[in-house]
mmCIF file of C-alpha atoms in Angstrom:
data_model
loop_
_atom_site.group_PDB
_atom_site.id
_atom_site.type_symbol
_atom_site.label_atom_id
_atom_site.label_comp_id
_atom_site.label_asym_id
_atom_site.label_seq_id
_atom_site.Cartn_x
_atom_site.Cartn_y
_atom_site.Cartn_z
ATOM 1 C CA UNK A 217 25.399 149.978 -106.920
ATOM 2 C CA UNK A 218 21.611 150.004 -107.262
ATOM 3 C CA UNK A 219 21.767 149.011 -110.934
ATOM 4 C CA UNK A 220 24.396 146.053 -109.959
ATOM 5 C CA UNK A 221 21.573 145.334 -107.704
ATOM 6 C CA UNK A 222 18.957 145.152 -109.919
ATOM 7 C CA UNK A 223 20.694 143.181 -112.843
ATOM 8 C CA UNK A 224 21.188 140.405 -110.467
ATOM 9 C CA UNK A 225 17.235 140.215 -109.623
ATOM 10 C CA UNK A 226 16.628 140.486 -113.734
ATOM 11 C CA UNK A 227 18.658 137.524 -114.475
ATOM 12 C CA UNK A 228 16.465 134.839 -112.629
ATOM 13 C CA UNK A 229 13.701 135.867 -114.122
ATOM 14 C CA UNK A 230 14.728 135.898 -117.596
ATOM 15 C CA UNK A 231 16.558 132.346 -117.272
ATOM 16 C CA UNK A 232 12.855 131.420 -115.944
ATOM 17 C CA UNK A 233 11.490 132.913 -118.630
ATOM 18 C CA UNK A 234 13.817 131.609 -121.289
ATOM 19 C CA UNK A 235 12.978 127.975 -119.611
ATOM 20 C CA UNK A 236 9.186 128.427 -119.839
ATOM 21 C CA UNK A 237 9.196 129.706 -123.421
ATOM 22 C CA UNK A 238 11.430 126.844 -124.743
ATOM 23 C CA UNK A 239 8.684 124.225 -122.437
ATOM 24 C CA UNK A 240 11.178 122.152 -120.393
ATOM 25 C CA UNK A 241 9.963 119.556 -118.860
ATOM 26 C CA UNK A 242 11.505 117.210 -116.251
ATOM 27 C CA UNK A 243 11.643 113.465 -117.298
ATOM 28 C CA UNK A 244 9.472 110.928 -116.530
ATOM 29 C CA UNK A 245 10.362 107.924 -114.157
ATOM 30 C CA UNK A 246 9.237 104.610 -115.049
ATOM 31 C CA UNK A 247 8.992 102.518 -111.795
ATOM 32 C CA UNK A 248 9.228 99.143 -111.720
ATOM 33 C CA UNK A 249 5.909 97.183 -111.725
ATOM 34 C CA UNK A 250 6.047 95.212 -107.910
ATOM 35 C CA UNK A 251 4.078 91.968 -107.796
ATOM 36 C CA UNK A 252 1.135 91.475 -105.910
ATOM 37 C CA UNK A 253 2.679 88.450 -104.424
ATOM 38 C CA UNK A 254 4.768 89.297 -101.245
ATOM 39 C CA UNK A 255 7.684 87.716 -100.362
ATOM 40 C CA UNK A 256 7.057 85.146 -102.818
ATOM 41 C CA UNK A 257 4.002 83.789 -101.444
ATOM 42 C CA UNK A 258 1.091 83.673 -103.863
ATOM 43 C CA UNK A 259 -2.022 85.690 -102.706
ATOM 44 C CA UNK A 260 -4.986 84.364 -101.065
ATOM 45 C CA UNK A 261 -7.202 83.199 -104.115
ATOM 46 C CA UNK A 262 -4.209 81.472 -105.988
ATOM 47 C CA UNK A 263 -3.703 78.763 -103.217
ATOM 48 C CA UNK A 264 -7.295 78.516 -102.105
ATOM 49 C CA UNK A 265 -8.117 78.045 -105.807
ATOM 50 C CA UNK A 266 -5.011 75.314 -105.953
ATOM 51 C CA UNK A 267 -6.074 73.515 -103.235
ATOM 52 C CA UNK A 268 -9.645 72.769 -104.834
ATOM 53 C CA UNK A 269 -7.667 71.560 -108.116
ATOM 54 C CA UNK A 270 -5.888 69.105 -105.309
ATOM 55 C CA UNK A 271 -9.394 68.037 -104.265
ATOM 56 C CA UNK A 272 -11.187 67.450 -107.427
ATOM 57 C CA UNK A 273 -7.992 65.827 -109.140
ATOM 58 C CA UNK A 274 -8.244 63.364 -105.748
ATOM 59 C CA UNK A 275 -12.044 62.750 -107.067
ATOM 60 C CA UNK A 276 -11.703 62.110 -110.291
ATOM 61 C CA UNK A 277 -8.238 60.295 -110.442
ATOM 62 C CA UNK A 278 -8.455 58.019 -106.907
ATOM 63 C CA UNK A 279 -12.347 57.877 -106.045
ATOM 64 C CA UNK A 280 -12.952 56.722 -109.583
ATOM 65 C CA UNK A 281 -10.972 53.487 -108.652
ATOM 66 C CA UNK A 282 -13.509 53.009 -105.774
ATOM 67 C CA UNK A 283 -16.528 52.904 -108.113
ATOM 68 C CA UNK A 284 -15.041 50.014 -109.846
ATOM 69 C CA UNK A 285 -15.937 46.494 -109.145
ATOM 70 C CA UNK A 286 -14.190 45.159 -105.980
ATOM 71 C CA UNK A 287 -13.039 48.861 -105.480
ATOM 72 C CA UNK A 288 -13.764 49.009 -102.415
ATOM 73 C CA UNK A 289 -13.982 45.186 -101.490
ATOM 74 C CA UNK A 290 -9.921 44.381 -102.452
ATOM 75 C CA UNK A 291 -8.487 47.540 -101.834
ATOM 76 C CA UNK A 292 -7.678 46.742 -97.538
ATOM 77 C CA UNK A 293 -7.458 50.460 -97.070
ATOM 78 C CA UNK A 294 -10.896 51.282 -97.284
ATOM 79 C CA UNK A 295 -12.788 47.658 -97.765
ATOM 80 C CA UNK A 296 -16.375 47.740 -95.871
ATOM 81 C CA UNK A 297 -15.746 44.778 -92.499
ATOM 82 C CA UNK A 298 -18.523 44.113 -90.224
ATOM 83 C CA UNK A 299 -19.458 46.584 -88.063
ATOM 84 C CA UNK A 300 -17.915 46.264 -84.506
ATOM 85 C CA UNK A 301 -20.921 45.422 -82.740
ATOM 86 C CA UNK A 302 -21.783 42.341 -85.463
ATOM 87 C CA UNK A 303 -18.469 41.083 -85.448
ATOM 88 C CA UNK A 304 -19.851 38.466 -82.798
ATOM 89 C CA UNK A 305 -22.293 38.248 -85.412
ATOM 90 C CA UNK A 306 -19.640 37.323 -87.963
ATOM 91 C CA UNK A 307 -18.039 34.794 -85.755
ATOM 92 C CA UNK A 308 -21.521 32.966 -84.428
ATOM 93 C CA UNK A 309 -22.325 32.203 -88.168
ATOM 94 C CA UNK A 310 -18.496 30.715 -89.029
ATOM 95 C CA UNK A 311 -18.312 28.712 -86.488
ATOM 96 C CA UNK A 312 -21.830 27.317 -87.240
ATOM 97 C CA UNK A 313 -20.982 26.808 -90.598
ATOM 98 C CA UNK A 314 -22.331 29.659 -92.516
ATOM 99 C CA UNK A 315 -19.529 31.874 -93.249
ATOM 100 C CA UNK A 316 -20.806 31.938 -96.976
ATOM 101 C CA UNK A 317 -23.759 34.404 -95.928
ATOM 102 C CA UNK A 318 -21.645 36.064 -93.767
ATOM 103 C CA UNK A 319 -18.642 36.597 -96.544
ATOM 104 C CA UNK A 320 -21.767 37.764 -98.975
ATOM 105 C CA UNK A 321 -22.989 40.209 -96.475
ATOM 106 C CA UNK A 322 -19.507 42.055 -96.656
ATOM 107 C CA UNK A 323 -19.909 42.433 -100.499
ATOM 108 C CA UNK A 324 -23.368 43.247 -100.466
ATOM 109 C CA UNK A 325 -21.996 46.321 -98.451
ATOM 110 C CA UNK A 326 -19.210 47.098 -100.315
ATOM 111 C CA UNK A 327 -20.936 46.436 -104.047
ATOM 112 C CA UNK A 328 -23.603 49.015 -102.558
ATOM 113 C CA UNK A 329 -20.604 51.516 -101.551
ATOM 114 C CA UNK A 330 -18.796 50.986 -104.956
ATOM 115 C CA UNK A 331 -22.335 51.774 -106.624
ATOM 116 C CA UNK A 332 -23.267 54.768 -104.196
ATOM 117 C CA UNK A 333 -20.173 56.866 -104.486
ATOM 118 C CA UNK A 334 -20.587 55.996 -108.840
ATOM 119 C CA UNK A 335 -23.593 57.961 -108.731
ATOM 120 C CA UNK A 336 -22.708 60.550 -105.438
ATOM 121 C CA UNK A 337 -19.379 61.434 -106.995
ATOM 122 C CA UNK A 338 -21.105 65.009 -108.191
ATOM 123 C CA UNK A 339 -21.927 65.900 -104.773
ATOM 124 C CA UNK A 340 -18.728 65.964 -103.588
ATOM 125 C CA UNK A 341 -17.393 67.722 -106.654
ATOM 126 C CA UNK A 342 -19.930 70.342 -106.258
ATOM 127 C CA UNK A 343 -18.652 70.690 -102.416
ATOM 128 C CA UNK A 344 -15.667 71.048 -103.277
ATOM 129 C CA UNK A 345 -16.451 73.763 -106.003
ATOM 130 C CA UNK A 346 -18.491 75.767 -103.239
ATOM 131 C CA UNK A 347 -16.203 75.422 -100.505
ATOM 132 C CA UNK A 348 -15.022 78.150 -98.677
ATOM 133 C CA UNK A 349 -11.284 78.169 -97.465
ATOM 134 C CA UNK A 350 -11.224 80.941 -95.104
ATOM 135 C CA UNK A 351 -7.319 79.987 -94.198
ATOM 136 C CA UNK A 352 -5.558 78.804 -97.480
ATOM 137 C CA UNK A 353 -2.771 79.536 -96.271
ATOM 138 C CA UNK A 354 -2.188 77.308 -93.093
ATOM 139 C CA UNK A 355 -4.080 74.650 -94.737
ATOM 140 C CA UNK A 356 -1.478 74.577 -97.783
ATOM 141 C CA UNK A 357 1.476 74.413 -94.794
ATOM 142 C CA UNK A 358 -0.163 71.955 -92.938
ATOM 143 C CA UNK A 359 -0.248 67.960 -92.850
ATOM 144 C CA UNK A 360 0.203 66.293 -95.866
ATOM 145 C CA UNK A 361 -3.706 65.481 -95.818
ATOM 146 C CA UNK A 362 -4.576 69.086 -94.370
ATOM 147 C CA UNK A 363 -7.008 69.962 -97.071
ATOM 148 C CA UNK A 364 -8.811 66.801 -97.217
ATOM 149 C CA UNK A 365 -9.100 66.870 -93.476
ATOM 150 C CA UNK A 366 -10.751 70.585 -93.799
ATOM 151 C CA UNK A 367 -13.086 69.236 -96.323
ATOM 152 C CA UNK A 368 -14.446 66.445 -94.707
ATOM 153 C CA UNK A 369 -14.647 68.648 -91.177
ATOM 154 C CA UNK A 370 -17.035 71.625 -93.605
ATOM 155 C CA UNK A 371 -18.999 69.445 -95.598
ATOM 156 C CA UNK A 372 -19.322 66.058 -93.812
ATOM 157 C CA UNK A 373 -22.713 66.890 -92.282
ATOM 158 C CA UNK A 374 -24.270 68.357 -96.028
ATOM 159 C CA UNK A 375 -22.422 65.323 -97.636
ATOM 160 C CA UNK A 376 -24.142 62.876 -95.640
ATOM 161 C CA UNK A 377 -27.783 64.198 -96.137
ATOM 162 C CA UNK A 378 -27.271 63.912 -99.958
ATOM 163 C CA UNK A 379 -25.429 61.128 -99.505
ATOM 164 C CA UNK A 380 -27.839 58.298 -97.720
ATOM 165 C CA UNK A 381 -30.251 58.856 -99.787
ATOM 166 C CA UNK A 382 -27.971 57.394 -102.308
ATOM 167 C CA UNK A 383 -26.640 54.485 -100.513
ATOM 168 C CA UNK A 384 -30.400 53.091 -99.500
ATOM 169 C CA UNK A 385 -31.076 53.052 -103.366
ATOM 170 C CA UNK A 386 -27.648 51.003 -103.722
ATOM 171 C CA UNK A 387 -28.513 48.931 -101.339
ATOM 172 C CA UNK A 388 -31.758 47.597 -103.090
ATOM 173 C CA UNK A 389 -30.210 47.833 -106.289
ATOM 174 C CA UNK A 390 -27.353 45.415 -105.481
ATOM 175 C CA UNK A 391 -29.585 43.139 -103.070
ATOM 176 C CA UNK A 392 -27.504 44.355 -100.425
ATOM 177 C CA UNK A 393 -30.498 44.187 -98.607
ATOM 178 C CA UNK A 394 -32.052 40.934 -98.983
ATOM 179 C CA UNK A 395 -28.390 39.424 -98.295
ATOM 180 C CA UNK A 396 -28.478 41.404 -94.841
ATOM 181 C CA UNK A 397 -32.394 40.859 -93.934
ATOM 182 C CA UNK A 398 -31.277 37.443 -94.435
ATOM 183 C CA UNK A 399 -28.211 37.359 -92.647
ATOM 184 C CA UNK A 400 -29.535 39.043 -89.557
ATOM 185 C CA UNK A 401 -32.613 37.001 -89.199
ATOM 186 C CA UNK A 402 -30.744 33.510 -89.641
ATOM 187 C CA UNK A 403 -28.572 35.277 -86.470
ATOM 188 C CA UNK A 404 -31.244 36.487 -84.686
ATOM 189 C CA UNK A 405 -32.620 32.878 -84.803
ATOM 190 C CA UNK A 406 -29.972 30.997 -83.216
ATOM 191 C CA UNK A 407 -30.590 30.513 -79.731
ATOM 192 C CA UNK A 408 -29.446 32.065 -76.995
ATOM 193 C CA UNK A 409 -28.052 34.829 -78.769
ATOM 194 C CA UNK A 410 -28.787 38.708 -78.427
ATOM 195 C CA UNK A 411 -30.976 40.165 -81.179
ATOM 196 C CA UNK A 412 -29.765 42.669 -83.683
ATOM 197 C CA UNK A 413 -31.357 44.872 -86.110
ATOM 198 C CA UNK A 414 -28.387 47.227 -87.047
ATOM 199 C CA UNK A 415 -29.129 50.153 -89.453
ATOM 200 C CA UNK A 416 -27.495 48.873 -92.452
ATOM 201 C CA UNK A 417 -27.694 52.505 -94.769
ATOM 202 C CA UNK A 418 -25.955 54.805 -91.816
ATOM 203 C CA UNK A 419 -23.052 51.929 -91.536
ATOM 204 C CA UNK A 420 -22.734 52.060 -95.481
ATOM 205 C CA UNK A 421 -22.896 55.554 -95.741
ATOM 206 C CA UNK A 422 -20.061 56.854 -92.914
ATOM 207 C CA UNK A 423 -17.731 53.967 -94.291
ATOM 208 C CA UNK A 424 -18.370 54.803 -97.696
ATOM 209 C CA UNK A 425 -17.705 58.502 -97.182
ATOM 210 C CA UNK A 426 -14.647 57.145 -95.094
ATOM 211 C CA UNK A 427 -13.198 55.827 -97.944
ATOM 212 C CA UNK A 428 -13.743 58.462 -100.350
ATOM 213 C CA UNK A 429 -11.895 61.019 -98.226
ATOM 214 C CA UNK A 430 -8.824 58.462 -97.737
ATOM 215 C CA UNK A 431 -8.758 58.569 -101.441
ATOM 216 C CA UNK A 432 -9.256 61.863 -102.124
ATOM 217 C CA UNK A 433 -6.053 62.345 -98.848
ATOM 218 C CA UNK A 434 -3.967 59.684 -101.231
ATOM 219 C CA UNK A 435 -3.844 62.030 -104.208
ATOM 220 C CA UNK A 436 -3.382 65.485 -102.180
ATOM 221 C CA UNK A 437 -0.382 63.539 -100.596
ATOM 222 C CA UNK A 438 1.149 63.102 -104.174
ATOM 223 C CA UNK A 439 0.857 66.502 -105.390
ATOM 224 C CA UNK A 440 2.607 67.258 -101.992
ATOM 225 C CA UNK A 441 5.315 65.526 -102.559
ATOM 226 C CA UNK A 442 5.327 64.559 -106.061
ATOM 227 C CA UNK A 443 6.226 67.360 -108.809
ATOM 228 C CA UNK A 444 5.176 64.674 -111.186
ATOM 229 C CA UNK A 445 1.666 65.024 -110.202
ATOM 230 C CA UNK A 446 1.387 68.569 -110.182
ATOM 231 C CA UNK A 447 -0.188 68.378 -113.076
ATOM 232 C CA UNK A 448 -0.977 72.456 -113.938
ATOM 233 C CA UNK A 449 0.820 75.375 -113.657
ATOM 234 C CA UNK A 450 -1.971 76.361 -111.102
ATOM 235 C CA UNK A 451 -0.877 72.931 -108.706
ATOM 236 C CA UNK A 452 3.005 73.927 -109.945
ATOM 237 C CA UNK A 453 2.726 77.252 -108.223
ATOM 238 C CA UNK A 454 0.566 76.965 -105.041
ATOM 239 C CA UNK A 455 2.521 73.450 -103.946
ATOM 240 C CA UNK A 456 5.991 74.402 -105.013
ATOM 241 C CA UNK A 457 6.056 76.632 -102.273
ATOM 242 C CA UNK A 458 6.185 73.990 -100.116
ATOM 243 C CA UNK A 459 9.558 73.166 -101.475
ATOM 244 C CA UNK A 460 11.064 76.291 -100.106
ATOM 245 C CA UNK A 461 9.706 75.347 -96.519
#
């Protein structure tokens, strides 16, 4: 009985033995690589780094049209008017027969826009380039002019430092100031009236930064919702999620 015993503990051992001496090894598994998108949605970088390609392509392809001649002046949607407190300006010189000045003080303001944003454009290329989208995310599933709206709200304050300086040298390179110096005084000496002395470069420069970010909100509304202007397979990926909203 004891040697029954004992040939049953010998086995195991020599089919362990027989198993190391031949080297058996188990298989390996090969697992399936997993994406480091989840549930489809592209990480963090992707659509912060598609939404600046959605901002410059809205600088170079729709603010270019504003540094054109009459850019701003016959497009209605972002065309420099009087400001609100010299509209009574405006009117005064019409009805006294001088609504020549008063039509050349509008283009003086929008030739010096048209040649302010020509030479600013690099600012706001270089803003866009350091911005920093801390919420990509919402921003890509939000309004259709979301990302222009969060650049203008980040850099408005930095873009307007570097970019007065740039409409005051329009000004005087277009004569935009010798029209308005002109205008103003011919106002301010018409009896009766209240005297004005507006500060021509601030109006310039919020209206002409006004229109640059409706242009720049025109072309992030076509890659929205046009697959013909996603023009990279960067813009193809980030916005064609929103076709799966």
């Amino acid at each position: 009985m004891k040697k029954v015993f004992c040939l049953f503990l010998i086995v195991p051992l020599i089919g362990i033995a027989q198993l190391k001496k031949f080297n058996v090894t188990k298989p390996k598994i090969t697992l399936p690589k997993i994406s480091t998108t989840t549930t489809g949605i592209s990480n963090q970088i992707d659509i912060s780094s598609g939404l600046k390609e959605a901002l410059n392509n809205g600088i170079t392809k729709q603010v270019s049209k504003l540094t054109a001649e009459d850019g701003f002046l016959k497009n209605e949607a972002v065309k420099i008017i009087m400001p609100a407190e010299l509209q009574k300006v405006e009117s005064t010189l019409r009805k006294l027969g001088m609504g020549n000045l008063a039509d050349q003080g509008i283009t003086a303001m929008n030739r010096a826009a048209e040649d302010a944003v020509k030479e600013a454009t690099p600012i706001f290329i270089s803003a866009v380039k350091n911005m920093n989208i801390t919420d990509a995310k919402s921003i890509l599933l939000g309004n259709e002019n979301a990302a222009t709206v969060y650049l203008q709200g980040t850099t408005n304050k930095d873009l307007y430092a570097k970019f007065s300086p740039v409409v005051q040298k329009s000004i005087g390179k277009v004569g935009a100031d010798v029209i308005w110096n002109s205008l103003i005084s011919k106002y301010n000496n018409i009896p009766f009236v209240n005297k004005v002395n507006p500060d021509i470069t601030d109006y310039v420069t919020n209206k002409s930064m006004e229109g640059v970010f409706k242009m720049i909100a025109v072309e992030e509304k076509n890659i929205r919702t046009d697959l013909k202007s996603r023009t990279s397979p960067l813009l193809q990926n980030v916005f064609g999620l929103l076709d799966k909203k």
